[in-house]
Tab-separated table of C-alpha atoms in Angstrom:
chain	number	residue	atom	x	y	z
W	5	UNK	CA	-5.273	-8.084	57.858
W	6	UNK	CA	-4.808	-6.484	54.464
W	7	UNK	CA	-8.233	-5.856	53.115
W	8	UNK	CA	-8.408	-4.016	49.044
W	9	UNK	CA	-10.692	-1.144	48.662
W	10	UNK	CA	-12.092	-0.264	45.318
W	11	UNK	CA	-10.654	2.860	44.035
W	12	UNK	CA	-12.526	5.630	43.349
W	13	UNK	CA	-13.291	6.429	39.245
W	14	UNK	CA	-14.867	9.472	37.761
W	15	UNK	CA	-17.517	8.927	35.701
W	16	UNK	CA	-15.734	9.004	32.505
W	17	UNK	CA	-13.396	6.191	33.868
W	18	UNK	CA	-16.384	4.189	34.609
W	19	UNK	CA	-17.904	4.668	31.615
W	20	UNK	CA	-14.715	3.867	29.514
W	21	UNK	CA	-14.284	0.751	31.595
W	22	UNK	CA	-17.873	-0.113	30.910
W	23	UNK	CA	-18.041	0.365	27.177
W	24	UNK	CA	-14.630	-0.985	26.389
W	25	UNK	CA	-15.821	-4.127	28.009
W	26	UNK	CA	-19.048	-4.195	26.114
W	27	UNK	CA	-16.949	-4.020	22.674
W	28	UNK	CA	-14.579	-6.191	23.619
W	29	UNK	CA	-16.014	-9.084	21.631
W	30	UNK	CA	-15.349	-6.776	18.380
W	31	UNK	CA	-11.599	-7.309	19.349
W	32	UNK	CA	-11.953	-11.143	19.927
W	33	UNK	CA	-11.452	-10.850	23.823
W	34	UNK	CA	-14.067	-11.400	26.875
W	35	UNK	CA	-15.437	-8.190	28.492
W	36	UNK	CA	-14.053	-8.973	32.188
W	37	UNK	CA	-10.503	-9.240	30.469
W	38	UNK	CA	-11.382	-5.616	28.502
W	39	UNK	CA	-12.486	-4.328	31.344
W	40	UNK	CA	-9.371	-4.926	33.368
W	41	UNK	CA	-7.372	-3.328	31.086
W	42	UNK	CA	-9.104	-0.055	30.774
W	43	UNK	CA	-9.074	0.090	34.275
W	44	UNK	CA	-5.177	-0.333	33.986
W	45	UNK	CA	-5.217	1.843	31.053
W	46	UNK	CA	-7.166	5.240	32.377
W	47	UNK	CA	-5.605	4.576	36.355
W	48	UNK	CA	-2.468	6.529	36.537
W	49	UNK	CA	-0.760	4.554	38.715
W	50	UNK	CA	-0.106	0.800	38.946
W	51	UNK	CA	-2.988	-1.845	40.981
W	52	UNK	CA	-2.200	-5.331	42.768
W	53	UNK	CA	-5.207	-7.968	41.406
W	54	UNK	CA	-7.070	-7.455	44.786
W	55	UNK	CA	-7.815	-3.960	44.072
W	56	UNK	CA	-9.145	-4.828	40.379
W	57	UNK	CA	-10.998	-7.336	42.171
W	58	UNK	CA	-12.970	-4.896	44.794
W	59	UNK	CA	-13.088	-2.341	42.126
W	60	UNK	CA	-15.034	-4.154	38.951
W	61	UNK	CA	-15.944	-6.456	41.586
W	62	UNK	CA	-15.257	-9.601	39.834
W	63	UNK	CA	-14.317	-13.135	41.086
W	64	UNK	CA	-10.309	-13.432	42.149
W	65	UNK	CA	-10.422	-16.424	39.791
W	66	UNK	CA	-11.550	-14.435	36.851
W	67	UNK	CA	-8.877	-11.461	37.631
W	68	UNK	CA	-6.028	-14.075	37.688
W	69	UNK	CA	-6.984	-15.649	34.529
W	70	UNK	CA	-7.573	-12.142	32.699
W	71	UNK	CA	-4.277	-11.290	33.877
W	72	UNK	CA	-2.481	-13.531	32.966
W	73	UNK	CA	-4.067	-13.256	29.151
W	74	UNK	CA	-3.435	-9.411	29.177
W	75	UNK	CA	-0.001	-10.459	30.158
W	76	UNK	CA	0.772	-12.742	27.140
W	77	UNK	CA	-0.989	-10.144	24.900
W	78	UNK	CA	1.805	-8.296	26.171
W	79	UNK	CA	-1.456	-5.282	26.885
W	80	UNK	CA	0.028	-5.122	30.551
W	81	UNK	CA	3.079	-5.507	32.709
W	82	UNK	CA	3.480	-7.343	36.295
W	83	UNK	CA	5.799	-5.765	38.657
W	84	UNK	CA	6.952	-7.951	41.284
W	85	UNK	CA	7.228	-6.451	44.959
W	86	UNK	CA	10.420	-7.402	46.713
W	87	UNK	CA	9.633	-9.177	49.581
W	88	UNK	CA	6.450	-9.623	48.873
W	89	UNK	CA	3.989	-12.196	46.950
W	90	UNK	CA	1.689	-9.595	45.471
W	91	UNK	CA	2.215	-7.836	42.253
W	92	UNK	CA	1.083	-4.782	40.664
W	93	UNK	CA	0.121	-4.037	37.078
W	94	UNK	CA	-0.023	-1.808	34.948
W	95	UNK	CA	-1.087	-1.097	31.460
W	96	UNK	CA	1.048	-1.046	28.289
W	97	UNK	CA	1.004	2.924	27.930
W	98	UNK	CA	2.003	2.482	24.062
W	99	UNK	CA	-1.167	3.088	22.365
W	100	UNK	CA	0.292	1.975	18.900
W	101	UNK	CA	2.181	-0.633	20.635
W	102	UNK	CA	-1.143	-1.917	22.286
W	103	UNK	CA	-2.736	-1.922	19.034
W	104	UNK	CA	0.203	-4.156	17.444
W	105	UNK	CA	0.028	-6.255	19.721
W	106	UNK	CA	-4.244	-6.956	19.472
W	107	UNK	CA	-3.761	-7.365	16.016
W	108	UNK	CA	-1.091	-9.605	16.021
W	109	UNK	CA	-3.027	-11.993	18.305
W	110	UNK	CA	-5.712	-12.124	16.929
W	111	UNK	CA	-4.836	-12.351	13.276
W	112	UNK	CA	-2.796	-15.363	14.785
W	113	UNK	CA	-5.912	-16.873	16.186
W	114	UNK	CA	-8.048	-15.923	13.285
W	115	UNK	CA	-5.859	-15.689	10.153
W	116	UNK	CA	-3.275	-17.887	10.166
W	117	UNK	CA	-5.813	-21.196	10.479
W	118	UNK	CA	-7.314	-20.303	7.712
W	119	UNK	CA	-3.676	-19.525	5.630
W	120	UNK	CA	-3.167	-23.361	7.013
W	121	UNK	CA	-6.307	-25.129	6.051
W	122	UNK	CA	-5.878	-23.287	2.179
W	123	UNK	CA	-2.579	-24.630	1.959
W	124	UNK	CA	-3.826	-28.265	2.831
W	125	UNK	CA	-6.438	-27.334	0.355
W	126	UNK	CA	-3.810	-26.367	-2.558
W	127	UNK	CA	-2.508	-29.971	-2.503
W	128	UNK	CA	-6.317	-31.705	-2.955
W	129	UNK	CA	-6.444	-33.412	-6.520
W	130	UNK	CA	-9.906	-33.463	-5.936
W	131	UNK	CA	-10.154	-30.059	-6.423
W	132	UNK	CA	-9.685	-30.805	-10.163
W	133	UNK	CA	-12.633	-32.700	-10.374
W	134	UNK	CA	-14.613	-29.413	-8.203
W	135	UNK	CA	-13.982	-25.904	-10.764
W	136	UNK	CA	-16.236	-23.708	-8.807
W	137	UNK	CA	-14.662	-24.847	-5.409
W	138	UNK	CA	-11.375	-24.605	-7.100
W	139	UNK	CA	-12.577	-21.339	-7.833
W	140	UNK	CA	-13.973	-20.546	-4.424
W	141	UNK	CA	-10.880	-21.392	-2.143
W	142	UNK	CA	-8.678	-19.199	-4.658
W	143	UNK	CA	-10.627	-16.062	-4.323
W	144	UNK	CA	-9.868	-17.226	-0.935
W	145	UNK	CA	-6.449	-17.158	-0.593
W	146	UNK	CA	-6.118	-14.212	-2.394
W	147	UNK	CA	-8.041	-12.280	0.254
W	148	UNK	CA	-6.135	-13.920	3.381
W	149	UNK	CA	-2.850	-13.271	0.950
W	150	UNK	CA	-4.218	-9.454	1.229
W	151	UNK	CA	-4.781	-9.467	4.932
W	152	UNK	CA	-1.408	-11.312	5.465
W	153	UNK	CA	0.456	-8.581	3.685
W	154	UNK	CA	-1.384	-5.215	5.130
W	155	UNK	CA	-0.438	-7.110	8.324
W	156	UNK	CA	2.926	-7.335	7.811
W	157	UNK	CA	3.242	-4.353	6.627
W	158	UNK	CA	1.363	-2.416	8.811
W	159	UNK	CA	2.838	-4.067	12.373
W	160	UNK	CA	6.269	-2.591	12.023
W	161	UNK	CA	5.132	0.764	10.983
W	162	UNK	CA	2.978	0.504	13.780
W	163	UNK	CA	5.509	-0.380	16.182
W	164	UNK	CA	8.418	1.597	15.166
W	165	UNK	CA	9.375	5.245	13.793
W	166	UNK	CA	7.581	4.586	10.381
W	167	UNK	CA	4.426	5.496	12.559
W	168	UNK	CA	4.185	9.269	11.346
W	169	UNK	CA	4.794	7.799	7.839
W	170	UNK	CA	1.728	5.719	8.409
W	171	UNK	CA	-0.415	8.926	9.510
W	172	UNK	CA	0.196	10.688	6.823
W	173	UNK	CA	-0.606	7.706	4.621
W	174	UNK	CA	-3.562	7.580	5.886
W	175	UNK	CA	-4.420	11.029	6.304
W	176	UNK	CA	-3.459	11.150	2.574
W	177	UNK	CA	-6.246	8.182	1.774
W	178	UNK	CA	-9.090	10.192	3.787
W	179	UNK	CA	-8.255	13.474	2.607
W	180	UNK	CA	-8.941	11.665	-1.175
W	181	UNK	CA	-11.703	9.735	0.203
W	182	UNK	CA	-13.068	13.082	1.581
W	183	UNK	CA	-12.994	14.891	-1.697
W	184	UNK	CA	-14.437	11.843	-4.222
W	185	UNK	CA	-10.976	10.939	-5.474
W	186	UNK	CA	-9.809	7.602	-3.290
W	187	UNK	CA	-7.222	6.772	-5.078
């Protein structure tokens, strides 16, 4: 019978795998699901769940659901075995790609609602009869109306050959920032 051995890290894999799991809540994902993918990420070559299983030696349960989320964050791919019912995966290698992709969900999850509940707000007479609430929700909107447009400019660039144009945009910005002149 087929039985998974862990794989053997270095210590800088294991301590990757351990720290991007402990900031994974800074990204709006659980640790276990962080952890799998830096173990996808540093691993050179492609795992099947039980070996992410004996390795970070987590429940099967919580590798399948992990995968599966790391999967529709489109952070890792599934190749199917012919003949076979196991898979392997492996991790998006696209770092700029990967960090599309993060942003994009969670801006989704975190973002949008908001963009949603201000544009129920807009339509409120009652806001009339409330100035510094009025107030309030438009200083708002005008910061989600920021974030929505850095957003969609910044995913494309990120994602296709403006990328070098972005680098130097921002190299530009901390070079200023550097010498006292930010803008």
């Amino acid at each position: 019978m087929y039985e998974a051995k862990p794989i053997a890290l270095s210590p800088v894999q294991e301590k990757l795998i351990e720290t991007w799991g402990r900031l994974a809540y800074a990204w709006g994902v659980g640790p276990t699901m962080a952890q799998i993918f830096a173990l996808l990420y540093v691993w050179p070559d492609p795992l099947d769940s039980d070996t992410i299983l004996a390795t970070l030696q987590i429940s099967r349960g919580n590798v399948s659901i992990n995968l599966r989320k790391l999967l529709n964050w489109g952070l890792i791919h599934k190749i199917d075995i012919p003949n076979s019912r196991k898979s392997l995966y492996v991790a998006e290698r696209d770092i700029w790609k990967i960090a599309a992709n993060i942003i994009r969900h969670r801006f989704a999850r975190e973002i949008a609602p908001i963009q949603k509940l201000l544009e129920e707000f807009r339509n409120d007479p009652s806001l009339e009869a409330t100035p510094h609430l009025h107030q309030s929700l438009n200083e708002i909107q005008t910061i989600v109306t920021l974030l929505s447009n850095v957003v969609a400019i910044a995913l494309p660039m990120l994602t296709g050959p403006d990328r070098e144009r972005l680098m130097k945009i921002i190299s530009t910005w901390q070079r200023r920032q550097r010498d006292g002149n930010p803008l």
